[in-house]
Structure formats: C-alpha cells, structure tokens
PDB file of C-alpha atoms and ligand atoms in Angstrom:
ATOM      1  CA  MET A 106     136.892  67.328  99.321  1.00  0.00           C
ATOM      2  CA  THR A 107     136.758  68.635 102.611  1.00  0.00           C
ATOM      3  CA  PHE A 108     134.160  66.886 105.096  1.00  0.00           C
ATOM      4  CA  GLU A 109     133.672  69.704 107.686  1.00  0.00           C
ATOM      5  CA  ASN A 110     130.071  70.055 108.300  1.00  0.00           C
ATOM      6  CA  LYS A 111     129.280  66.826 106.253  1.00  0.00           C
ATOM      7  CA  ILE A 112     127.735  64.020 107.772  1.00  0.00           C
ATOM      8  CA  LEU A 113     126.583  60.563 106.129  1.00  0.00           C
ATOM      9  CA  ILE A 114     123.505  59.219 108.168  1.00  0.00           C
ATOM     10  CA  ILE A 115     122.358  55.436 107.893  1.00  0.00           C
ATOM     11  CA  THR A 116     118.740  54.977 109.280  1.00  0.00           C
ATOM     12  CA  ALA A 117     116.242  51.972 109.228  1.00  0.00           C
ATOM     13  CA  PRO A 118     113.743  50.159 111.282  1.00  0.00           C
ATOM     14  CA  SER A 119     115.324  47.643 113.288  1.00  0.00           C
ATOM     15  CA  GLY A 120     116.062  44.222 111.585  1.00  0.00           C
ATOM     16  CA  ALA A 121     116.557  45.988 108.125  1.00  0.00           C
ATOM     17  CA  GLY A 122     120.162  45.237 108.090  1.00  0.00           C
ATOM     18  CA  LYS A 123     121.489  48.620 108.724  1.00  0.00           C
ATOM     19  CA  THR A 124     124.449  47.518 111.056  1.00  0.00           C
ATOM     20  CA  SER A 125     125.748  45.316 108.461  1.00  0.00           C
ATOM     21  CA  ILE A 126     125.640  47.689 105.575  1.00  0.00           C
ATOM     22  CA  THR A 127     127.174  50.371 108.226  1.00  0.00           C
ATOM     23  CA  LYS A 128     129.950  47.988 108.794  1.00  0.00           C
ATOM     24  CA  HIS A 129     130.846  47.278 105.179  1.00  0.00           C
ATOM     25  CA  LEU A 130     130.946  50.893 104.371  1.00  0.00           C
ATOM     26  CA  LEU A 131     133.368  51.753 107.280  1.00  0.00           C
ATOM     27  CA  LYS A 132     135.631  48.744 105.984  1.00  0.00           C
ATOM     28  CA  THR A 133     135.575  49.923 102.314  1.00  0.00           C
ATOM     29  CA  PHE A 134     136.273  53.614 102.543  1.00  0.00           C
ATOM     30  CA  PRO A 135     138.932  54.885 105.326  1.00  0.00           C
ATOM     31  CA  GLN A 136     137.443  58.563 104.767  1.00  0.00           C
ATOM     32  CA  LEU A 137     134.466  57.398 106.841  1.00  0.00           C
ATOM     33  CA  SER A 138     134.706  57.155 110.587  1.00  0.00           C
ATOM     34  CA  PHE A 139     131.932  55.951 112.773  1.00  0.00           C
ATOM     35  CA  SER A 140     130.035  58.412 115.212  1.00  0.00           C
ATOM     36  CA  ILE A 141     130.271  56.869 118.481  1.00  0.00           C
ATOM     37  CA  SER A 142     126.871  57.960 120.325  1.00  0.00           C
ATOM     38  CA  ALA A 143     126.525  58.193 123.999  1.00  0.00           C
ATOM     39  CA  ALA A 144     123.860  55.687 125.326  1.00  0.00           C
ATOM     40  CA  THR A 145     122.331  54.696 128.747  1.00  0.00           C
ATOM     41  CA  ARG A 146     121.539  50.955 128.315  1.00  0.00           C
ATOM     42  CA  GLU A 147     123.713  48.190 129.791  1.00  0.00           C
ATOM     43  CA  LYS A 148     127.102  47.389 127.974  1.00  0.00           C
ATOM     44  CA  ARG A 149     126.706  44.049 126.022  1.00  0.00           C
ATOM     45  CA  VAL A 150     129.269  41.413 126.460  1.00  0.00           C
ATOM     46  CA  HIS A 151     131.065  41.957 123.289  1.00  0.00           C
ATOM     47  CA  GLU A 152     130.695  45.659 123.258  1.00  0.00           C
ATOM     48  CA  THR A 153     133.479  48.230 124.339  1.00  0.00           C
ATOM     49  CA  ASP A 154     132.972  51.451 126.222  1.00  0.00           C
ATOM     50  CA  GLY A 155     134.363  54.401 123.930  1.00  0.00           C
ATOM     51  CA  VAL A 156     134.305  51.828 120.611  1.00  0.00           C
ATOM     52  CA  ASP A 157     130.501  50.931 120.331  1.00  0.00           C
ATOM     53  CA  TYR A 158     129.205  53.539 122.774  1.00  0.00           C
ATOM     54  CA  TYR A 159     130.019  55.882 125.056  1.00  0.00           C
ATOM     55  CA  PHE A 160     128.071  54.227 128.019  1.00  0.00           C
ATOM     56  CA  ILE A 161     127.099  56.621 130.589  1.00  0.00           C
ATOM     57  CA  SER A 162     124.410  57.149 133.336  1.00  0.00           C
ATOM     58  CA  PRO A 163     120.861  58.514 132.917  1.00  0.00           C
ATOM     59  CA  ALA A 164     121.928  61.623 135.203  1.00  0.00           C
ATOM     60  CA  ASP A 165     124.879  62.185 133.179  1.00  0.00           C
ATOM     61  CA  PHE A 166     123.068  61.882 129.941  1.00  0.00           C
ATOM     62  CA  GLN A 167     120.392  64.181 131.443  1.00  0.00           C
ATOM     63  CA  GLN A 168     123.188  66.884 132.310  1.00  0.00           C
ATOM     64  CA  LYS A 169     124.460  66.817 128.712  1.00  0.00           C
ATOM     65  CA  ILE A 170     120.821  67.207 127.402  1.00  0.00           C
ATOM     66  CA  ARG A 171     120.777  70.282 129.804  1.00  0.00           C
ATOM     67  CA  ASP A 172     124.288  71.642 128.657  1.00  0.00           C
ATOM     68  CA  ASN A 173     123.183  71.351 125.212  1.00  0.00           C
ATOM     69  CA  GLU A 174     125.948  68.881 124.025  1.00  0.00           C
ATOM     70  CA  PHE A 175     123.795  67.080 121.762  1.00  0.00           C
ATOM     71  CA  ILE A 176     122.812  67.385 118.507  1.00  0.00           C
ATOM     72  CA  GLU A 177     120.128  64.988 118.693  1.00  0.00           C
ATOM     73  CA  TRP A 178     118.754  62.643 121.210  1.00  0.00           C
ATOM     74  CA  GLU A 179     116.008  60.409 121.465  1.00  0.00           C
ATOM     75  CA  MET A 180     114.573  57.690 123.933  1.00  0.00           C
ATOM     76  CA  VAL A 181     114.939  55.040 121.306  1.00  0.00           C
ATOM     77  CA  TYR A 182     113.251  52.409 123.875  1.00  0.00           C
ATOM     78  CA  GLU A 183     111.298  52.937 126.874  1.00  0.00           C
ATOM     79  CA  GLY A 184     113.808  54.406 129.653  1.00  0.00           C
ATOM     80  CA  THR A 185     116.844  53.989 127.232  1.00  0.00           C
ATOM     81  CA  TYR A 186     118.505  57.353 125.933  1.00  0.00           C
ATOM     82  CA  TYR A 187     120.490  57.432 122.768  1.00  0.00           C
ATOM     83  CA  GLY A 188     122.434  60.901 121.280  1.00  0.00           C
ATOM     84  CA  THR A 189     124.746  62.135 119.135  1.00  0.00           C
ATOM     85  CA  LEU A 190     127.361  64.246 120.609  1.00  0.00           C
ATOM     86  CA  LYS A 191     128.443  67.520 119.170  1.00  0.00           C
ATOM     87  CA  SER A 192     132.319  66.714 120.467  1.00  0.00           C
ATOM     88  CA  GLU A 193     131.983  63.391 118.634  1.00  0.00           C
ATOM     89  CA  LEU A 194     131.366  64.984 115.159  1.00  0.00           C
ATOM     90  CA  GLN A 195     134.045  67.641 115.928  1.00  0.00           C
ATOM     91  CA  ARG A 196     136.648  64.846 116.838  1.00  0.00           C
ATOM     92  CA  ILE A 197     135.817  63.255 113.476  1.00  0.00           C
ATOM     93  CA  TRP A 198     135.961  66.530 111.243  1.00  0.00           C
ATOM     94  CA  SER A 199     139.143  67.489 112.967  1.00  0.00           C
ATOM     95  CA  ARG A 200     141.013  63.843 111.708  1.00  0.00           C
ATOM     96  CA  GLN A 201     139.493  65.285 107.966  1.00  0.00           C
ATOM     97  CA  GLN A 202     136.936  62.233 107.896  1.00  0.00           C
ATOM     98  CA  LEU A 203     133.273  61.873 107.381  1.00  0.00           C
ATOM     99  CA  PRO A 204     131.203  60.928 110.352  1.00  0.00           C
ATOM    100  CA  VAL A 205     128.725  58.108 109.732  1.00  0.00           C
ATOM    101  CA  LEU A 206     125.523  58.252 112.080  1.00  0.00           C
ATOM    102  CA  ASP A 207     123.699  54.977 112.755  1.00  0.00           C
ATOM    103  CA  ILE A 208     120.620  56.212 114.175  1.00  0.00           C
ATOM    104  CA  ASP A 209     117.095  55.922 114.679  1.00  0.00           C
ATOM    105  CA  VAL A 210     114.420  57.577 112.070  1.00  0.00           C
ATOM    106  CA  LYS A 211     113.508  60.257 114.166  1.00  0.00           C
ATOM    107  CA  GLY A 212     117.159  61.106 115.278  1.00  0.00           C
ATOM    108  CA  ALA A 213     118.006  61.157 111.660  1.00  0.00           C
ATOM    109  CA  ILE A 214     115.398  63.598 110.719  1.00  0.00           C
ATOM    110  CA  HIS A 215     116.311  66.005 113.433  1.00  0.00           C
ATOM    111  CA  VAL A 216     120.138  65.546 112.370  1.00  0.00           C
ATOM    112  CA  GLN A 217     119.013  66.501 108.452  1.00  0.00           C
ATOM    113  CA  GLN A 218     116.788  69.654 109.822  1.00  0.00           C
ATOM    114  CA  GLN A 219     120.193  70.794 111.475  1.00  0.00           C
ATOM    115  CA  TYR A 220     122.725  70.267 108.601  1.00  0.00           C
ATOM    116  CA  PRO A 221     120.417  71.081 105.629  1.00  0.00           C
ATOM    117  CA  GLY A 222     122.571  70.622 102.331  1.00  0.00           C
ATOM    118  CA  GLY A 223     125.401  68.823 104.631  1.00  0.00           C
ATOM    119  CA  CYS A 224     123.759  65.534 105.065  1.00  0.00           C
ATOM    120  CA  LEU A 225     123.665  62.337 103.036  1.00  0.00           C
ATOM    121  CA  SER A 226     120.781  60.226 104.421  1.00  0.00           C
ATOM    122  CA  LEU A 227     120.411  56.639 103.383  1.00  0.00           C
ATOM    123  CA  PHE A 228     117.144  54.540 104.685  1.00  0.00           C
ATOM    124  CA  ILE A 229     117.704  51.050 104.643  1.00  0.00           C
ATOM    125  CA  GLU A 230     114.312  49.183 103.816  1.00  0.00           C
ATOM    126  CA  PRO A 231     113.319  45.444 104.770  1.00  0.00           C
ATOM    127  CA  PRO A 232     111.882  43.924 101.326  1.00  0.00           C
ATOM    128  CA  SER A 233     108.628  43.349 103.075  1.00  0.00           C
ATOM    129  CA  ILE A 234     107.074  43.370 106.781  1.00  0.00           C
ATOM    130  CA  ASP A 235     106.820  39.599 106.671  1.00  0.00           C
ATOM    131  CA  GLU A 236     110.448  39.128 105.931  1.00  0.00           C
ATOM    132  CA  LEU A 237     111.387  41.510 108.511  1.00  0.00           C
ATOM    133  CA  LYS A 238     109.221  39.433 111.044  1.00  0.00           C
ATOM    134  CA  ARG A 239     110.977  36.396 109.548  1.00  0.00           C
ATOM    135  CA  ARG A 240     114.376  38.127 110.470  1.00  0.00           C
ATOM    136  CA  LEU A 241     113.416  39.265 113.749  1.00  0.00           C
ATOM    137  CA  MET A 242     111.752  35.658 114.800  1.00  0.00           C
ATOM    138  CA  SER A 243     115.195  33.998 113.460  1.00  0.00           C
ATOM    139  CA  ARG A 244     117.242  36.205 116.006  1.00  0.00           C
ATOM    140  CA  GLY A 245     115.302  34.035 118.619  1.00  0.00           C
ATOM    141  CA  THR A 246     115.326  36.964 120.955  1.00  0.00           C
ATOM    142  CA  GLU A 247     111.561  37.928 120.646  1.00  0.00           C
ATOM    143  CA  THR A 248     108.339  36.970 122.443  1.00  0.00           C
ATOM    144  CA  GLU A 249     105.014  37.309 120.654  1.00  0.00           C
ATOM    145  CA  GLU A 250     104.623  40.423 122.282  1.00  0.00           C
ATOM    146  CA  THR A 251     107.871  42.310 121.521  1.00  0.00           C
ATOM    147  CA  LEU A 252     108.066  40.651 118.024  1.00  0.00           C
ATOM    148  CA  GLN A 253     104.305  42.559 117.536  1.00  0.00           C
ATOM    149  CA  ALA A 254     105.754  45.669 119.027  1.00  0.00           C
ATOM    150  CA  ARG A 255     108.938  45.754 116.751  1.00  0.00           C
ATOM    151  CA  VAL A 256     106.863  45.163 113.672  1.00  0.00           C
ATOM    152  CA  ASN A 257     104.338  47.751 114.398  1.00  0.00           C
ATOM    153  CA  LYS A 258     107.349  50.571 115.197  1.00  0.00           C
ATOM    154  CA  ALA A 259     108.910  49.313 111.635  1.00  0.00           C
ATOM    155  CA  ALA A 260     105.809  49.985 109.897  1.00  0.00           C
ATOM    156  CA  TYR A 261     105.448  53.182 111.426  1.00  0.00           C
ATOM    157  CA  GLU A 262     109.101  54.194 110.736  1.00  0.00           C
ATOM    158  CA  ILE A 263     108.887  52.939 107.030  1.00  0.00           C
ATOM    159  CA  SER A 264     106.071  55.633 106.610  1.00  0.00           C
ATOM    160  CA  PHE A 265     108.939  58.312 106.909  1.00  0.00           C
ATOM    161  CA  LYS A 266     111.133  57.019 104.112  1.00  0.00           C
ATOM    162  CA  GLN A 267     110.267  60.004 101.867  1.00  0.00           C
ATOM    163  CA  HIS A 268     112.195  62.145 104.144  1.00  0.00           C
ATOM    164  CA  PHE A 269     115.744  60.632 102.998  1.00  0.00           C
ATOM    165  CA  ASP A 270     117.977  61.072 100.340  1.00  0.00           C
ATOM    166  CA  ARG A 271     118.114  57.693  98.988  1.00  0.00           C
ATOM    167  CA  ILE A 272     116.283  54.099  99.824  1.00  0.00           C
ATOM    168  CA  ILE A 273     118.028  51.139  99.750  1.00  0.00           C
ATOM    169  CA  VAL A 274     115.908  47.837  99.850  1.00  0.00           C
ATOM    170  CA  ASN A 275     118.004  45.396 101.802  1.00  0.00           C
ATOM    171  CA  ASP A 276     116.618  42.279  99.629  1.00  0.00           C
ATOM    172  CA  ASP A 277     120.109  41.003  99.312  1.00  0.00           C
ATOM    173  CA  LEU A 278     122.503  42.049 101.668  1.00  0.00           C
ATOM    174  CA  SER A 279     125.579  42.084  99.157  1.00  0.00           C
ATOM    175  CA  ARG A 280     123.476  43.927  96.376  1.00  0.00           C
ATOM    176  CA  ALA A 281     122.288  46.530  99.052  1.00  0.00           C
ATOM    177  CA  CYS A 282     126.055  46.798 100.280  1.00  0.00           C
ATOM    178  CA  GLN A 283     127.046  47.459  96.571  1.00  0.00           C
ATOM    179  CA  GLU A 284     124.271  49.907  95.903  1.00  0.00           C
ATOM    180  CA  ALA A 285     125.449  51.780  99.201  1.00  0.00           C
ATOM    181  CA  GLU A 286     128.860  51.804  97.999  1.00  0.00           C
ATOM    182  CA  ALA A 287     128.045  53.423  94.772  1.00  0.00           C
ATOM    183  CA  ILE A 288     126.074  56.414  96.434  1.00  0.00           C
ATOM    184  CA  ILE A 289     128.996  57.101  98.907  1.00  0.00           C
ATOM    185  CA  ARG A 290     131.564  56.876  96.310  1.00  0.00           C
ATOM    186  CA  SER A 291     129.912  59.537  94.372  1.00  0.00           C
ATOM    187  CA  PHE A 292     129.076  61.822  97.403  1.00  0.00           C
ATOM    188  CA  ILE A 293     132.928  61.674  98.587  1.00  0.00           C
ATOM    189  CA  GLY A 294     133.958  62.683  95.131  1.00  0.00           C
ATOM    190  CA  LEU A 295     135.715  59.275  94.069  1.00  0.00           C
ATOM    191  CA  PRO A 296     135.617  58.183  90.500  1.00  0.00           C
TER     192      PRO A 296
HETATM  193  P1  5GP B 480     120.925  49.113 119.928  1.00  0.00           P
HETATM  194  O1  5GP B 480     120.714  49.520 121.528  1.00  0.00           O
HETATM  195  O2  5GP B 480     120.846  47.925 119.368  1.00  0.00           O
HETATM  196  O3  5GP B 480     122.643  49.153 119.926  1.00  0.00           O
HETATM  197  O4  5GP B 480     120.792  50.344 118.987  1.00  0.00           O
HETATM  198  C1  5GP B 480     119.148  50.654 119.130  1.00  0.00           C
HETATM  199  C2  5GP B 480     118.701  51.579 118.350  1.00  0.00           C
HETATM  200  O5  5GP B 480     119.561  52.792 118.770  1.00  0.00           O
HETATM  201  C3  5GP B 480     119.223  51.499 116.651  1.00  0.00           C
HETATM  202  O6  5GP B 480     118.352  51.709 116.023  1.00  0.00           O
HETATM  203  C4  5GP B 480     120.401  52.517 116.616  1.00  0.00           C
HETATM  204  O7  5GP B 480     120.474  53.064 115.358  1.00  0.00           O
HETATM  205  C5  5GP B 480     119.869  53.663 117.322  1.00  0.00           C
HETATM  206  N1  5GP B 480     120.922  54.670 117.822  1.00  0.00           N
HETATM  207  C6  5GP B 480     122.136  54.165 118.188  1.00  0.00           C
HETATM  208  N2  5GP B 480     122.774  55.607 118.581  1.00  0.00           N
HETATM  209  C7  5GP B 480     121.837  56.643 118.308  1.00  0.00           C
HETATM  210  C8  5GP B 480     122.046  58.197 118.570  1.00  0.00           C
HETATM  211  O8  5GP B 480     122.867  58.516 118.934  1.00  0.00           O
HETATM  212  N3  5GP B 480     120.643  58.491 118.359  1.00  0.00           N
HETATM  213  C9  5GP B 480     119.395  58.046 117.833  1.00  0.00           C
HETATM  214  N4  5GP B 480     118.554  58.845 117.863  1.00  0.00           N
HETATM  215  N5  5GP B 480     119.512  56.706 117.745  1.00  0.00           N
HETATM  216  C10 5GP B 480     120.511  56.012 118.133  1.00  0.00           C
END
C-alpha cells in the first residue's frame, strides 16, 4: 500500500489517554510516523524541539498562517497556537510512511474535510465524565477552576464523536491499544 495522501488522525478530549495510545501504535507499526506539529507554547523540560513539536514564536506562527503553510491550525488554549504543517506531511509521505496526527477535535475535523477519503480518524473516548475528572485530579496539576473548565471542554468535545471513523472507549488502556492496533492493521493492509 502507498501512503501518499493518507493520514491517521488520533483525537480525544484531554485526559482520555490519546497520547499513550498514539505512542503504543508508533512503537508497534514502523509504517507510522508521528507528525510533529508547530506550537507556540513553552517547551517542557522533557521535550525536544523538532521531536515533540517545532517550537516557534507567535510571530513566526502568524507568518506561516499568512503564507498558507498549515493544513490546519487552532488556538487550542488561550493564546497558544498549534498547527499541522503541509511540509511535515510531505516529509513523512516522501519516506513512504503514514503520518499520525495527535491533534484536538476541531483540528481533526478540519483535516478530514481536506482529505475526504484519505483519513482514518480515531476518537478516544473516556469511559465517563466522572472517570475523566478522577484522572485529571490524580495528575495533581488542576485547580478547582481549571478542572471544571477541562471537564466542560471534554463534554463539549465528546459531543463531536460521531464525526470520526472509529470510537475507542478507553476503559482499559491495554484493551484500547489492542482495539486501535486491529483497526490500523486493517487500514494499512496487514493480515
Ligand atoms: P500539549 O500542549 O499538552 O502537548 O497539547 C495540547 C493539545 O493540543 C493536545 O490535545 C494536542 O493533541 C493538541 N495539538 C497538538 N498539536 C496540534 C496541532 O497541530 N493541531 C491541533 N489542532 N491540535 C494540536
């Protein structure tokens, strides 16, 4: 199978376990390659520029918007831009690999609109809003206010789940990973 113009999108509300599932799939299938987004937020300690994100300034980001360099971009959090560069997809396709986009729900819908027929989109759903609340609280990074904001945002994002090809309920991480694996196997034409 050739992967030209094919895209794997993995999307979810925050706290649903999207990053763990994405990492598992990247380890399992050498045909997949993580699509490195451009972002304007501060780099975290364990992150590497050009590996986790292309960290750029808001001014550079805005210039790239004007130059039409993005497939999609969003202000995911107040004041912070994230976007998928066309050049990134070309880089991955030119290596005969399938790009994996770990992006927010709005961005995922935009990519699907631009590549009708070329995308496989997975929506990772938390088992319940209460469970999501528990997971976010156990991270210990949320105040009562930010917790409520994230939970409200998640409930809103879950309302878009029917826009995606497959919905995977992450009630158990290893089961969810297996389900995702089987879907990808069939998408990339493996037995
Ligand atoms: P974080 O800052 O925690 O790495 O990511 C925040 C959110 O931004 C995550 O939900 C992530 O999936 C999303 N995100 C990362 N890259 C992109 C992108 O290129 N476009 C969009 N729309 N969302 C992105």
